[in-house]
Tab-separated table of C-alpha atoms and ligand atoms in Angstrom:
chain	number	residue	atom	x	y	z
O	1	UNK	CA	97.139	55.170	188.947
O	2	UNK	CA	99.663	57.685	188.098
O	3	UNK	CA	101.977	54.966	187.063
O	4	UNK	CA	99.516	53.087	185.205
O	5	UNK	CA	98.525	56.563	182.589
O	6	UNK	CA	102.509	56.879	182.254
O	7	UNK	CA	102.886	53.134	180.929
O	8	UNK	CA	99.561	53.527	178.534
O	9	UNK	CA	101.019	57.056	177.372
O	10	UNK	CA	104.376	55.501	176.638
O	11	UNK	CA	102.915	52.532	174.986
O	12	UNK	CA	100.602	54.772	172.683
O	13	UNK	CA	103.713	56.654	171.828
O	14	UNK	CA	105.481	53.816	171.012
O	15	UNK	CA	102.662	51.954	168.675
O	16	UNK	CA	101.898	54.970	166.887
O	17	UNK	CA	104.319	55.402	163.893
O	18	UNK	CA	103.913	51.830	163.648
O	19	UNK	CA	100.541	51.974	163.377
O	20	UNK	CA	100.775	54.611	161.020
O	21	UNK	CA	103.200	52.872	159.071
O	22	UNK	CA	100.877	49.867	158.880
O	23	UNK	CA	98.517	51.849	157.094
O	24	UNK	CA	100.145	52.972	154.406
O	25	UNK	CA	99.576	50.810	151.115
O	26	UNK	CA	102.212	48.253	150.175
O	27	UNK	CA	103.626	48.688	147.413
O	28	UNK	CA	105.997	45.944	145.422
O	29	UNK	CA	109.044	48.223	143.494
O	30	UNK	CA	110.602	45.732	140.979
O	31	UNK	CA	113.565	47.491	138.895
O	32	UNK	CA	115.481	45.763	136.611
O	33	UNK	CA	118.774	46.654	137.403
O	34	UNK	CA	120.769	48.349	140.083
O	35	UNK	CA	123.532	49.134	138.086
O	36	UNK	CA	122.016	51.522	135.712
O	37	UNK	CA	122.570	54.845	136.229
O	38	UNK	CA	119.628	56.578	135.078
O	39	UNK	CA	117.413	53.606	137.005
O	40	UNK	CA	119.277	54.128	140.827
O	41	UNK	CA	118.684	58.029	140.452
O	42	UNK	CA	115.216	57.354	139.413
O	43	UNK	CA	114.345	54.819	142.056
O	44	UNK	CA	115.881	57.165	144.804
O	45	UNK	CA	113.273	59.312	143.720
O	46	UNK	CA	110.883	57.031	144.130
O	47	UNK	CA	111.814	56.416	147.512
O	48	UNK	CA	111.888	60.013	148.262
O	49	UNK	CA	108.882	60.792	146.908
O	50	UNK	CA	107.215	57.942	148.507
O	51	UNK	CA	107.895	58.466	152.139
O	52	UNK	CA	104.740	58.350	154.321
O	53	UNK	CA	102.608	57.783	151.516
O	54	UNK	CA	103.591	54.167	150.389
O	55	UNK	CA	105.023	51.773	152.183
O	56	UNK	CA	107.704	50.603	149.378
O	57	UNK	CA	109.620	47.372	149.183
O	58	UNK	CA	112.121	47.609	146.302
O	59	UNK	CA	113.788	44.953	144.548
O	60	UNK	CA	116.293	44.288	141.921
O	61	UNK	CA	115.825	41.871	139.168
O	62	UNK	CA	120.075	42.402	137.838
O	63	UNK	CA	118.990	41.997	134.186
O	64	UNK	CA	117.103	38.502	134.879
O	65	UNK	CA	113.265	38.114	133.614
O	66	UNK	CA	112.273	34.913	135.242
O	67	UNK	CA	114.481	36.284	138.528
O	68	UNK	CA	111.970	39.436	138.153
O	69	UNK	CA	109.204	37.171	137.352
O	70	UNK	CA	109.865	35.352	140.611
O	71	UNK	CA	109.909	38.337	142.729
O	72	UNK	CA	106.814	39.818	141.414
O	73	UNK	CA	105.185	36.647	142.603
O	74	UNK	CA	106.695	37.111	145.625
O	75	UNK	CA	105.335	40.848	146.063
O	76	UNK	CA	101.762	38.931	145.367
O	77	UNK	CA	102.432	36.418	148.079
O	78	UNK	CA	103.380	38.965	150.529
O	79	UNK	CA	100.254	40.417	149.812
O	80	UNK	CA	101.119	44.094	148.493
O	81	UNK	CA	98.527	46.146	147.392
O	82	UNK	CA	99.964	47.560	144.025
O	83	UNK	CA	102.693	46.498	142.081
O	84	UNK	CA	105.533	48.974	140.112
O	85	UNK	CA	107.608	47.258	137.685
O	86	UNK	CA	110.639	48.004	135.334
O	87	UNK	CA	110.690	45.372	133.756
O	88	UNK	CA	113.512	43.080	132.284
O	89	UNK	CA	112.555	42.536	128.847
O	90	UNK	CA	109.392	45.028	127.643
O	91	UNK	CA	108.026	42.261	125.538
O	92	UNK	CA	107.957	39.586	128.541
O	93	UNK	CA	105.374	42.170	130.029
O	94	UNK	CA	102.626	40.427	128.590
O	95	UNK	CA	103.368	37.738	131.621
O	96	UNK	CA	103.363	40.425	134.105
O	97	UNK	CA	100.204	41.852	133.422
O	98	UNK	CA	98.546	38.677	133.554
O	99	UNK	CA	99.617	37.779	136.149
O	100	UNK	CA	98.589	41.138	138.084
O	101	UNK	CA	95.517	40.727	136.544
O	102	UNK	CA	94.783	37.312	137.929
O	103	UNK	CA	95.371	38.183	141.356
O	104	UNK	CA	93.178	41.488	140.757
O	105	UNK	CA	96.683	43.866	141.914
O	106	UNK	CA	96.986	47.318	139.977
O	107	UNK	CA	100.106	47.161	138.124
O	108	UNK	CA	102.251	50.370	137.174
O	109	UNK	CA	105.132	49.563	134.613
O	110	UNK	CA	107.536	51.920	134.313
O	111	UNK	CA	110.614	52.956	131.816
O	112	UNK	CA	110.390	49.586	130.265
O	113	UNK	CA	107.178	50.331	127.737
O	114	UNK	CA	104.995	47.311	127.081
O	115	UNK	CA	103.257	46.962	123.723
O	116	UNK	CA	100.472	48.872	123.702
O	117	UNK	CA	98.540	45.475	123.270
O	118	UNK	CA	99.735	44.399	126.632
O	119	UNK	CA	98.728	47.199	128.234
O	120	UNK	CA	95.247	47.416	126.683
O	121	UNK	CA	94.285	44.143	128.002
O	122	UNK	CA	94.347	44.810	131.969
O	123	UNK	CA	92.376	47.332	132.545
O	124	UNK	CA	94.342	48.606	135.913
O	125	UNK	CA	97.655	48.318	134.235
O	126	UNK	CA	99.743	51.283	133.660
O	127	UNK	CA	102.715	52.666	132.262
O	128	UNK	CA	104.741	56.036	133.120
O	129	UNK	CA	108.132	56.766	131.073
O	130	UNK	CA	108.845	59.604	128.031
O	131	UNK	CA	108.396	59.788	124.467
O	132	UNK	CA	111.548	58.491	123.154
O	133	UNK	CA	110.624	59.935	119.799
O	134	UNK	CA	110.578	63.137	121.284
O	135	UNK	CA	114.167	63.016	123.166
O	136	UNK	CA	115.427	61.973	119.650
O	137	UNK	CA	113.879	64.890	118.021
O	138	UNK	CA	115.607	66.938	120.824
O	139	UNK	CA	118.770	65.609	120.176
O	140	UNK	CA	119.347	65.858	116.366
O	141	UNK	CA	117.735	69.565	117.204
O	142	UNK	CA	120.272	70.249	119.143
O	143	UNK	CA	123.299	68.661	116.990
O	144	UNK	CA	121.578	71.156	114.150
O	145	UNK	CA	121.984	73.702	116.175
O	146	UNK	CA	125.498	72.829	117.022
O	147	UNK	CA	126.428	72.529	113.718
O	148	UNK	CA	124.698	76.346	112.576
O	149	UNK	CA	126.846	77.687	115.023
O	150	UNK	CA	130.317	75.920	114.242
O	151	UNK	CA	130.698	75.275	110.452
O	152	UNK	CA	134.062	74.790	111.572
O	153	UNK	CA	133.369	71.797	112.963
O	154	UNK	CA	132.908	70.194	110.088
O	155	UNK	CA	136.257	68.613	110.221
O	156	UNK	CA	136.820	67.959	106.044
O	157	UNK	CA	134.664	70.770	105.065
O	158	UNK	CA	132.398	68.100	102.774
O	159	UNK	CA	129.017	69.526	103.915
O	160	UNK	CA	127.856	66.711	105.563
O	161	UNK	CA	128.693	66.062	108.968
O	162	UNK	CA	130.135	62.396	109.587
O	163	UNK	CA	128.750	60.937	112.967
O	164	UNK	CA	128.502	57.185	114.644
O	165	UNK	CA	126.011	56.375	117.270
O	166	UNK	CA	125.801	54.379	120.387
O	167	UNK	CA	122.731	52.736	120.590
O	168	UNK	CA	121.436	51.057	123.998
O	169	UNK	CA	120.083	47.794	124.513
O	170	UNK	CA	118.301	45.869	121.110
O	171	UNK	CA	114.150	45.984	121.526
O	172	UNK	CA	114.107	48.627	123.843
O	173	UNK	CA	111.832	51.136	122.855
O	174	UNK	CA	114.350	54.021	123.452
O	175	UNK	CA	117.373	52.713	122.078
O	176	UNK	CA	115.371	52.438	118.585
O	177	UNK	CA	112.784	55.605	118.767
O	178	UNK	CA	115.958	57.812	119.818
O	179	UNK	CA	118.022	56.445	116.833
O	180	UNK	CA	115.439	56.919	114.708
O	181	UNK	CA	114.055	60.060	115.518
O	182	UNK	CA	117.365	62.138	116.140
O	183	UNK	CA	118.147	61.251	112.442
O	184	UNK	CA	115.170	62.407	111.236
O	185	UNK	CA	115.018	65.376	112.924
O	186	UNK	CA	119.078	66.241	111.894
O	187	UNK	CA	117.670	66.311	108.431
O	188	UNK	CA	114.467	68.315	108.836
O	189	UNK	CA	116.718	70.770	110.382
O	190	UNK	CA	118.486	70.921	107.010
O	191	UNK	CA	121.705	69.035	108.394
O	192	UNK	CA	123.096	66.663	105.511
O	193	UNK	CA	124.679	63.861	108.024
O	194	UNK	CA	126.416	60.494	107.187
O	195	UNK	CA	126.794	57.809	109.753
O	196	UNK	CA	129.941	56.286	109.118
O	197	UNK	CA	129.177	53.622	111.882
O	198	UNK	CA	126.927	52.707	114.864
O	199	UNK	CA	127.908	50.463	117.816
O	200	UNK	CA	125.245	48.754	120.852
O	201	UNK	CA	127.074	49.819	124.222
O	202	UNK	CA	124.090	48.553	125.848
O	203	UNK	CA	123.701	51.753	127.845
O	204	UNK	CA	127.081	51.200	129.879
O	205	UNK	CA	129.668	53.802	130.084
O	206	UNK	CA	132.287	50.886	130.158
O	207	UNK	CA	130.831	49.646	126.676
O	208	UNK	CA	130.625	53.151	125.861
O	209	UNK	CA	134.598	53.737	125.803
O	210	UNK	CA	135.313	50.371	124.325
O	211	UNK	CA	133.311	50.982	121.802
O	212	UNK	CA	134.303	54.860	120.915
O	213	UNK	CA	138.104	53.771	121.005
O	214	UNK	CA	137.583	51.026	118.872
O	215	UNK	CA	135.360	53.372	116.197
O	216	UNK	CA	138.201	55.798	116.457
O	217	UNK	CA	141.018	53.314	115.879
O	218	UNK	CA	139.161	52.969	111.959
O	219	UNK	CA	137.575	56.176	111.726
O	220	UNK	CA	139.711	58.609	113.536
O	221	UNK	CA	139.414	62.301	112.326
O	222	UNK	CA	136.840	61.412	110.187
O	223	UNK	CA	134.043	61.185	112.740
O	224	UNK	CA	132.481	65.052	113.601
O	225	UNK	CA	129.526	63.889	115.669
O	226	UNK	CA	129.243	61.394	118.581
O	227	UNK	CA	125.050	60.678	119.738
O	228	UNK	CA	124.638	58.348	122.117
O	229	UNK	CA	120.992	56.769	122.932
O	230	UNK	CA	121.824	57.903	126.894
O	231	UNK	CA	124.665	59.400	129.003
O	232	UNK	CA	126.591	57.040	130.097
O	233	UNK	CA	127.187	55.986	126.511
O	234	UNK	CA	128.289	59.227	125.931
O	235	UNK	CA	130.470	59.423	128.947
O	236	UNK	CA	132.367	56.392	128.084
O	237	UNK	CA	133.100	58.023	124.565
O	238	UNK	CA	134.066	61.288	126.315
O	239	UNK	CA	136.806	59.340	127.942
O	240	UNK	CA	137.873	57.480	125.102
O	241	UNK	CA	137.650	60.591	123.230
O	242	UNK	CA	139.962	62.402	125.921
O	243	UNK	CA	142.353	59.485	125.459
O	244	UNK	CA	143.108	60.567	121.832
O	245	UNK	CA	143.756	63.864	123.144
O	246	UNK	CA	140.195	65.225	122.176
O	247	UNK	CA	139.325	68.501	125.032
O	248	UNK	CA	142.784	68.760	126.084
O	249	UNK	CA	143.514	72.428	123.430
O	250	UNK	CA	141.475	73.234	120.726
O	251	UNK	CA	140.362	69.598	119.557
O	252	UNK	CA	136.724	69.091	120.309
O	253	UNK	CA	134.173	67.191	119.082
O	254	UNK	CA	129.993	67.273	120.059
O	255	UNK	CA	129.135	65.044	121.711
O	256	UNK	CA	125.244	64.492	122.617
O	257	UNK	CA	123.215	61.878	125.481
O	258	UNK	CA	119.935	61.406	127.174
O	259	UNK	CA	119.245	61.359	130.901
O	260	UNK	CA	120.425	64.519	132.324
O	261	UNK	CA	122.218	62.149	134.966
O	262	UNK	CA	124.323	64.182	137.419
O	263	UNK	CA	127.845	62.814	135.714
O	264	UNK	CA	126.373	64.052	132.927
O	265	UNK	CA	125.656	67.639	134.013
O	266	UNK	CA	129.161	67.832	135.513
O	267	UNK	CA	130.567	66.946	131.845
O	268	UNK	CA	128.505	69.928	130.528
O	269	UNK	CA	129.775	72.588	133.057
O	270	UNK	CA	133.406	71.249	132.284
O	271	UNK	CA	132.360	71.454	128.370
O	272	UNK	CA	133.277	67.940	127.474
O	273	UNK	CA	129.609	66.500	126.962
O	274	UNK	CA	128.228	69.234	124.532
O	275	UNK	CA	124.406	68.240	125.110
O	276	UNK	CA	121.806	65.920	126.496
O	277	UNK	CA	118.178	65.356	126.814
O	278	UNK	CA	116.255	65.716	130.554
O	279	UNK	CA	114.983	62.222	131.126
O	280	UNK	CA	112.912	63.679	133.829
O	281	UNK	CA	113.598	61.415	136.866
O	282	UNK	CA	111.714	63.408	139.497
O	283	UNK	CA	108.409	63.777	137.690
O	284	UNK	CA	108.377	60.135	136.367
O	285	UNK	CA	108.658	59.382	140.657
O	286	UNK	CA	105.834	62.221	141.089
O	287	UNK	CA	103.691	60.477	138.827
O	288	UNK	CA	104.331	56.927	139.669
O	289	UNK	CA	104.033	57.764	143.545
O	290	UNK	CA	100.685	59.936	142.783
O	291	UNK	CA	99.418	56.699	140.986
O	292	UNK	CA	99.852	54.510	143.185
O	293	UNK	CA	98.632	55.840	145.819
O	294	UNK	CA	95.440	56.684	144.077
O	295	UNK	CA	95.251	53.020	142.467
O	296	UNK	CA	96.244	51.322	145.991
O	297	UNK	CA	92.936	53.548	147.582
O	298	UNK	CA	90.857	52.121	145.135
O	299	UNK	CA	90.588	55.239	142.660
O	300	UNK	CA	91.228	54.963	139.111
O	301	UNK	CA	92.991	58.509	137.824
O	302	UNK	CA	90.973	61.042	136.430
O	303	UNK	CA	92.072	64.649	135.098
O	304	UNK	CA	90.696	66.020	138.673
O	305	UNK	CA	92.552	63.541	141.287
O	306	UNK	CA	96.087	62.689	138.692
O	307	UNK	CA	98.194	65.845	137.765
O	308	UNK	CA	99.895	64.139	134.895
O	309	UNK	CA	98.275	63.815	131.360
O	310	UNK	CA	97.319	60.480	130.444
O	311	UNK	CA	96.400	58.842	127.460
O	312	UNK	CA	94.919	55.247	127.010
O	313	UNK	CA	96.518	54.126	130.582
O	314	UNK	CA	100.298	55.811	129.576
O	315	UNK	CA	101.522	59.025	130.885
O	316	UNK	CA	104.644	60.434	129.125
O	317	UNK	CA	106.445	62.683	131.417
O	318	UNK	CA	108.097	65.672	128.739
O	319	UNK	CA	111.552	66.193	128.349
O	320	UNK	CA	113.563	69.513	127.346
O	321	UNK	CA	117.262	69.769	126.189
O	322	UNK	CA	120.355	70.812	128.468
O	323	UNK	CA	123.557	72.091	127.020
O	324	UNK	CA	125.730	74.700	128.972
N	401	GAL	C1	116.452	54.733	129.515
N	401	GAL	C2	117.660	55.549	129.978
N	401	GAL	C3	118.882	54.685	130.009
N	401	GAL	C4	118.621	53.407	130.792
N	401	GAL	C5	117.367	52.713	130.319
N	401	GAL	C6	117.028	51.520	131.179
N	401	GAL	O1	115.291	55.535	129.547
N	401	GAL	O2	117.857	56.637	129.121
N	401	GAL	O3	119.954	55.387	130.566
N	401	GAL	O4	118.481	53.746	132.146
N	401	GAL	O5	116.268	53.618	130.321
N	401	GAL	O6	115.841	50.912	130.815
C-alpha cells in the first residue's frame, strides 16, 4: 500500500510541470532575422519575460517573406493560440493579417509597423514598436546640443555643420521617420546643417564601416557630423572613423545611433559613440508578453487589464536619449 502512495506521489511529481507547462498559451514568435542586433536582444527579452506565462516557440525568417510566410502557417498548423510577428517586409503584412484573421488567431506585429490600413482591418491585430519620429527628434536634439557646447567642432568654422547619414533598410518605417525627423528637429533647434552625403548600410555594422570609409575617402575633413538611423551603423563608422586616426588624440567627431544596444553603451563610456536613442527593448517584451497573454485568454486590452497606452490597436513604447 505503502509502495503503491510512493509510485502515485512520484508520478504526480513528475506530471506536474508538464502539466503546467501544457497550460500555458502557445504562442508562435516569428522574427525576421537573427542577425540583427537590436532584434536578438529584443527577442531574449521576450523569452525572459515570457517564462511561465507563454509557452513560446520562436523562429527566424533570415530576411525571407515567403520563408516567414511559411512558418507563420506553420505556427497555425501547430495550432498556437496567438501569433507575434516581425515581419520581413512591413508592407507584405497585409498577407499576414489575413491570414490570422482567417483562422480567427490574435496577431501581435512587432518592430516591423504595418500600414495603418492593414492593421485597421483585423480587428485582433496588433502592433507594439516606438515612434520613429520621436527617436529622430531625439537625435538631431541631441546633435544641437552637441554642437551649443563645441563650436569648435565645427571643423571650417562656416556656420553650418557638414554631416552624412546612414540610413537603414529602404521602406522601413524607421530608417525614413528617423531621417526625416532628426533633420527637422537639427533645424528647429537653430542648427544650420548641410548633408554633404547619405549612404543605406542597411542597419549592419559591416555596411556601416564600408560605407563611412568610403564617404571619408571623398569627403574627409569636411564631414563634422556622423547620424546613423541605428547603432550598429554607427559602430561600423566608429571603426572606420578610428581607422583614419579619428579618437586616437584630440581628433573627434559626434557621432549619433538608435538602439541603446549594449556595444553601443560600451562605445559611450569609452567616448567614441557620442550619443544614441533608447530603443526600449525590455518594455517593447513587457508589452508584447502582457498582450499576449491577455489576447491568448480571450481578453481584448483595456486601460484597466494592459499597462501600456494604446491607440487604435498600436502601442508605442517611449524612448529617451543616452550620451555619457
Ligand atoms: C529598428 C532598429 C534597428 C533594426 C531594425 C530591424 O527599430 O533600430 O537596429 O533592429 O529595427 O527591423
Amino acid at each position: 500500500m505503502r509502495k503503491r502512495w510512493l509510485t502515485l506521489c512520484l508520478l504526480l511529481a513528475l506530471l506536474g510541470p508538464l502539466a503546467a507547462r501544457a497550460e500555458l498559451p502557445r504562442v508562435g514568435v516569428g522574427a525576421y532575422s537573427g542577425r540583427d542586433t537590436f532584434i536578438t536582444s529584443l527577442v531574449g527579452q521576450i523569452r525572459e519575460r515570457g517564462q511561465g506565462r507563454l509557452d513560446l516557440h520562436i523562429v527566424y525568417a533570415q530576411g525571407d517573406q515567403n520563408r516567414q510566410n511559411d512558418q507563420v502557417l506553420q505556427m497555425i498548423e501547430d495550432g498556437v493560440d496567438v501569433l507575434m510577428v516581425n515581419p520581413v517586409d512591413r508592407v507584405s503584412a497585409v498577407y499576414l493579417i489575413a491570414l490570422a484573421q482567417q483562422h480567427g488567431l490574435p496577431l501581435i506585429l512587432f518592430n516591423r509597423e504595418p500600414l495603418r490600413e492593414d492593421l485597421a482591418a483585423y480587428d485582433r491585430a496588433y502592433y507594439v514598436g516606438i515612434d520613429p519620429r520621436r527617436q529622430g527628434e531625439l537625435q538631431g536634439e541631441l546633435a544641437a546640443a552637441y554642437f551649443r557646447a563645441h563650436p569648435e567642432q565645427d571643423l571650417n568654422g562656416d556656420g553650418i555643420i557638414q554631416y552624412v547619414l546612414l540610413r537603414g533598410e529602404p521602406g522601413h518605417q524607421d530608417a525614413e521617420l528617423r531621417s526625416l525627423f532628426s533633420l527637422r528637429a537639427m533645424t528647429a533647434q537653430g542648427l544650420r546643417t548641410q548633408k554633404l552625403a547619405e549612404e543605406t548600410a542597411y542597419w549592419e555594422k559591416g555596411l556601416g564601416q564600408e560605407r563611412m570609409a568610403m564617404l571619408l575617402n571623398v569627403y574627409g575633413h569636411r564631414v563634422e557630423l556622423v547620424i546613423a538611423n541605428n547603432d550598429d551603423m554607427a559602430l561600423g563608422a566608429i571603426d572606420a572613423l578610428k581607422a583614419a586616426g579619428y579618437f586616437a588624440g584630440a581628433q573627434t567627431i559626434p557621432v549619433i545611433g538608435v538602439d541603446a544596444t549594449a556595444p553601443a553603451m560600451e562605445a559611450i563610456a569609452q567616448g567614441a559613440l557620442y550619443g544614441t536613442v533608447e530603443n526600449d527593448a525590455a518594455q517593447q517584451a513587457q508589452a508584447v508578453v502582457e498582450l499576449a497573454a491577455l489576447l491568448a485568454a480571450g481578453n481584448a486590452p483595456t486601460a484597466d487589464n494592459f499597462p501600456f497606452p494604446m491607440t487604435d490597436r498600436v502601442v508605442y513604447i517611449p524612448s529617451r536619449p543616452v550620451t555619457q
